[in-house]
């Protein structure tokens, strides 16, 4: 009743409409301007009670008997999130990334702020979206790796050869993280997109090597010689495609143009991953392929049926 009375006297209440020449205007009842200048004007306000006087009229009680004047700050509105009251702290970042700010901010909050019972700290806005996007990107990376493996297994009709090709992926990831570190970029959502792109780019080099080696072995060339031929013959197309991709990413890596700073980490990750994978794929993938091929021959020799003499047949590596 107090709140309704004060709202009517100071803000006003619409009690009807006034129509003049087809135009309607609200009729608002409130105190005049001279009667609502200061807090002293509240002293002359009385509210009716539920207790009648001896004359049958409700007893009027002064506002001073019911209220106490004090100065304090209150929120203009009460917002809720997940059916709980929330207090939103928002701000813009300058000279730092969101991930770095979160680490510093959460560390200081945990050390310096003791939240009362019933309070909790929740991320929102872009921070919440970034956390959810990280989970989606990790799932996309795992799904991409699995799809690459299954497609190569179907093409090579073997699970051993794709394993050798998949060893080029760690080389690319190491190079991408090293590239981000050298240029001072952060591992952000944009750089994660670049790492996912690397999954398809770097396996191309290993596929060229293994495919050429398998074709050469099919013609009777020994395994080690076939790998050497694959490395020498496929070096030129590998370097051509890798260099074309690296130089194509240079404008984005140099952050030329407005707003390019947010996209440059993707180029940094791709360039670093391509450099390390191109240099190391020619060395690591043939070695891993030869080791897996020896392991396959050993397993085949153990599972082969024994001959009439009780000795397993000779297995000669090609």
PDB file of N, CA, C and O in Angstrom, residues 42 45 52 58 63-64 70 75 93 102 110 133 141 171 179 183 193 216 222 224 249-250 269 275 278 288 292:
ATOM      1  N   UNK A  42       7.438  14.323   1.972  1.00  0.00           N
ATOM      2  CA  UNK A  42       6.854  13.048   2.401  1.00  0.00           C
ATOM      3  C   UNK A  42       6.193  13.150   3.776  1.00  0.00           C
ATOM      4  O   UNK A  42       5.434  12.254   4.154  1.00  0.00           O
ATOM      5  N   UNK A  45       2.146  13.094   4.039  1.00  0.00           N
ATOM      6  CA  UNK A  45       1.409  12.006   3.381  1.00  0.00           C
ATOM      7  C   UNK A  45       0.828  11.084   4.445  1.00  0.00           C
ATOM      8  O   UNK A  45       1.524  10.654   5.372  1.00  0.00           O
ATOM      9  N   UNK A  52     -11.546   1.662  11.504  1.00  0.00           N
ATOM     10  CA  UNK A  52     -12.365   2.884  11.393  1.00  0.00           C
ATOM     11  C   UNK A  52     -12.278   3.725  12.658  1.00  0.00           C
ATOM     12  O   UNK A  52     -12.003   3.232  13.751  1.00  0.00           O
ATOM     13  N   UNK A  58     -12.002   5.478   7.892  1.00  0.00           N
ATOM     14  CA  UNK A  58     -10.764   4.765   8.221  1.00  0.00           C
ATOM     15  C   UNK A  58      -9.754   5.697   8.871  1.00  0.00           C
ATOM     16  O   UNK A  58      -9.626   6.876   8.484  1.00  0.00           O
ATOM     17  N   UNK A  63       2.882   8.696   7.142  1.00  0.00           N
ATOM     18  CA  UNK A  63       3.939   7.891   6.522  1.00  0.00           C
ATOM     19  C   UNK A  63       5.183   7.825   7.400  1.00  0.00           C
ATOM     20  O   UNK A  63       5.932   6.847   7.368  1.00  0.00           O
ATOM     21  N   UNK A  64       5.423   8.839   8.210  1.00  0.00           N
ATOM     22  CA  UNK A  64       6.588   8.846   9.092  1.00  0.00           C
ATOM     23  C   UNK A  64       6.518   7.754  10.149  1.00  0.00           C
ATOM     24  O   UNK A  64       7.555   7.318  10.664  1.00  0.00           O
ATOM     25  N   UNK A  70      16.256   6.654   4.326  1.00  0.00           N
ATOM     26  CA  UNK A  70      17.689   6.333   4.290  1.00  0.00           C
ATOM     27  C   UNK A  70      18.142   6.345   2.836  1.00  0.00           C
ATOM     28  O   UNK A  70      17.346   6.121   1.917  1.00  0.00           O
ATOM     29  N   UNK A  75      19.398  -2.008  -7.390  1.00  0.00           N
ATOM     30  CA  UNK A  75      19.417  -2.257  -8.841  1.00  0.00           C
ATOM     31  C   UNK A  75      18.159  -1.712  -9.508  1.00  0.00           C
ATOM     32  O   UNK A  75      17.073  -1.723  -8.935  1.00  0.00           O
ATOM     33  N   UNK A  93      38.002  -6.033 -23.224  1.00  0.00           N
ATOM     34  CA  UNK A  93      39.408  -6.365 -22.991  1.00  0.00           C
ATOM     35  C   UNK A  93      40.287  -5.521 -23.901  1.00  0.00           C
ATOM     36  O   UNK A  93      39.936  -5.246 -25.055  1.00  0.00           O
ATOM     37  N   UNK A 102      40.815 -14.813 -18.495  1.00  0.00           N
ATOM     38  CA  UNK A 102      40.071 -15.753 -17.657  1.00  0.00           C
ATOM     39  C   UNK A 102      40.982 -16.400 -16.615  1.00  0.00           C
ATOM     40  O   UNK A 102      40.585 -16.562 -15.451  1.00  0.00           O
ATOM     41  N   UNK A 110      39.323 -16.550  -6.896  1.00  0.00           N
ATOM     42  CA  UNK A 110      39.416 -17.661  -5.947  1.00  0.00           C
ATOM     43  C   UNK A 110      40.270 -17.317  -4.731  1.00  0.00           C
ATOM     44  O   UNK A 110      40.022 -17.827  -3.631  1.00  0.00           O
ATOM     45  N   UNK A 133      32.366 -23.912 -27.583  1.00  0.00           N
ATOM     46  CA  UNK A 133      32.976 -24.101 -28.902  1.00  0.00           C
ATOM     47  C   UNK A 133      34.220 -24.967 -28.815  1.00  0.00           C
ATOM     48  O   UNK A 133      34.507 -25.739 -29.736  1.00  0.00           O
ATOM     49  N   UNK A 141      37.709 -32.420 -34.251  1.00  0.00           N
ATOM     50  CA  UNK A 141      39.051 -32.912 -34.557  1.00  0.00           C
ATOM     51  C   UNK A 141      39.126 -34.434 -34.444  1.00  0.00           C
ATOM     52  O   UNK A 141      39.684 -35.107 -35.329  1.00  0.00           O
ATOM     53  N   UNK A 171      53.154 -34.671 -35.929  1.00  0.00           N
ATOM     54  CA  UNK A 171      54.192 -33.753 -36.403  1.00  0.00           C
ATOM     55  C   UNK A 171      53.595 -32.405 -36.758  1.00  0.00           C
ATOM     56  O   UNK A 171      54.197 -31.358 -36.507  1.00  0.00           O
ATOM     57  N   UNK A 179      54.638 -22.898 -33.937  1.00  0.00           N
ATOM     58  CA  UNK A 179      54.455 -21.665 -34.705  1.00  0.00           C
ATOM     59  C   UNK A 179      53.699 -20.608 -33.923  1.00  0.00           C
ATOM     60  O   UNK A 179      54.037 -19.421 -33.972  1.00  0.00           O
ATOM     61  N   UNK A 183      55.481 -16.790 -32.705  1.00  0.00           N
ATOM     62  CA  UNK A 183      54.943 -15.473 -33.083  1.00  0.00           C
ATOM     63  C   UNK A 183      54.145 -14.835 -31.958  1.00  0.00           C
ATOM     64  O   UNK A 183      53.683 -13.700 -32.089  1.00  0.00           O
ATOM     65  N   UNK A 193      40.746 -23.998 -35.518  1.00  0.00           N
ATOM     66  CA  UNK A 193      40.223 -24.249 -36.865  1.00  0.00           C
ATOM     67  C   UNK A 193      41.370 -24.507 -37.831  1.00  0.00           C
ATOM     68  O   UNK A 193      41.287 -25.388 -38.703  1.00  0.00           O
ATOM     69  N   UNK A 216      55.253 -49.239 -56.284  1.00  0.00           N
ATOM     70  CA  UNK A 216      56.569 -49.768 -56.668  1.00  0.00           C
ATOM     71  C   UNK A 216      56.757 -51.191 -56.165  1.00  0.00           C
ATOM     72  O   UNK A 216      57.320 -52.048 -56.871  1.00  0.00           O
ATOM     73  N   UNK A 222      61.983 -54.011 -53.973  1.00  0.00           N
ATOM     74  CA  UNK A 222      62.060 -54.238 -52.519  1.00  0.00           C
ATOM     75  C   UNK A 222      61.533 -53.031 -51.737  1.00  0.00           C
ATOM     76  O   UNK A 222      61.528 -51.893 -52.218  1.00  0.00           O
ATOM     77  N   UNK A 224      62.534 -51.255 -48.993  1.00  0.00           N
ATOM     78  CA  UNK A 224      63.399 -50.125 -48.667  1.00  0.00           C
ATOM     79  C   UNK A 224      63.739 -49.310 -49.914  1.00  0.00           C
ATOM     80  O   UNK A 224      63.765 -48.064 -49.867  1.00  0.00           O
ATOM     81  N   UNK A 249      49.234 -18.390 -47.243  1.00  0.00           N
ATOM     82  CA  UNK A 249      48.818 -17.995 -45.900  1.00  0.00           C
ATOM     83  C   UNK A 249      49.608 -16.807 -45.353  1.00  0.00           C
ATOM     84  O   UNK A 249      49.261 -16.287 -44.296  1.00  0.00           O
ATOM     85  N   UNK A 250      50.651 -16.381 -46.052  1.00  0.00           N
ATOM     86  CA  UNK A 250      51.473 -15.283 -45.538  1.00  0.00           C
ATOM     87  C   UNK A 250      50.696 -13.977 -45.351  1.00  0.00           C
ATOM     88  O   UNK A 250      50.864 -13.306 -44.320  1.00  0.00           O
ATOM     89  N   UNK A 269      49.200 -21.194 -37.207  1.00  0.00           N
ATOM     90  CA  UNK A 269      49.134 -22.627 -36.922  1.00  0.00           C
ATOM     91  C   UNK A 269      49.345 -23.442 -38.190  1.00  0.00           C
ATOM     92  O   UNK A 269      50.071 -24.457 -38.193  1.00  0.00           O
ATOM     93  N   UNK A 275      55.330 -26.597 -42.162  1.00  0.00           N
ATOM     94  CA  UNK A 275      56.799 -26.621 -42.215  1.00  0.00           C
ATOM     95  C   UNK A 275      57.339 -27.869 -41.524  1.00  0.00           C
ATOM     96  O   UNK A 275      58.175 -28.606 -42.079  1.00  0.00           O
ATOM     97  N   UNK A 278      56.226 -31.162 -43.370  1.00  0.00           N
ATOM     98  CA  UNK A 278      56.908 -31.368 -44.656  1.00  0.00           C
ATOM     99  C   UNK A 278      58.337 -31.860 -44.448  1.00  0.00           C
ATOM    100  O   UNK A 278      58.814 -32.749 -45.166  1.00  0.00           O
ATOM    101  N   UNK A 288      58.338 -45.409 -39.944  1.00  0.00           N
ATOM    102  CA  UNK A 288      57.180 -46.038 -39.293  1.00  0.00           C
ATOM    103  C   UNK A 288      56.558 -47.085 -40.215  1.00  0.00           C
ATOM    104  O   UNK A 288      56.153 -48.170 -39.758  1.00  0.00           O
ATOM    105  N   UNK A 292      56.125 -51.018 -39.203  1.00  0.00           N
ATOM    106  CA  UNK A 292      54.816 -51.677 -39.219  1.00  0.00           C
ATOM    107  C   UNK A 292      54.787 -52.834 -40.205  1.00  0.00           C
ATOM    108  O   UNK A 292      54.127 -53.856 -39.958  1.00  0.00           O
TER     109      UNK A 292
END
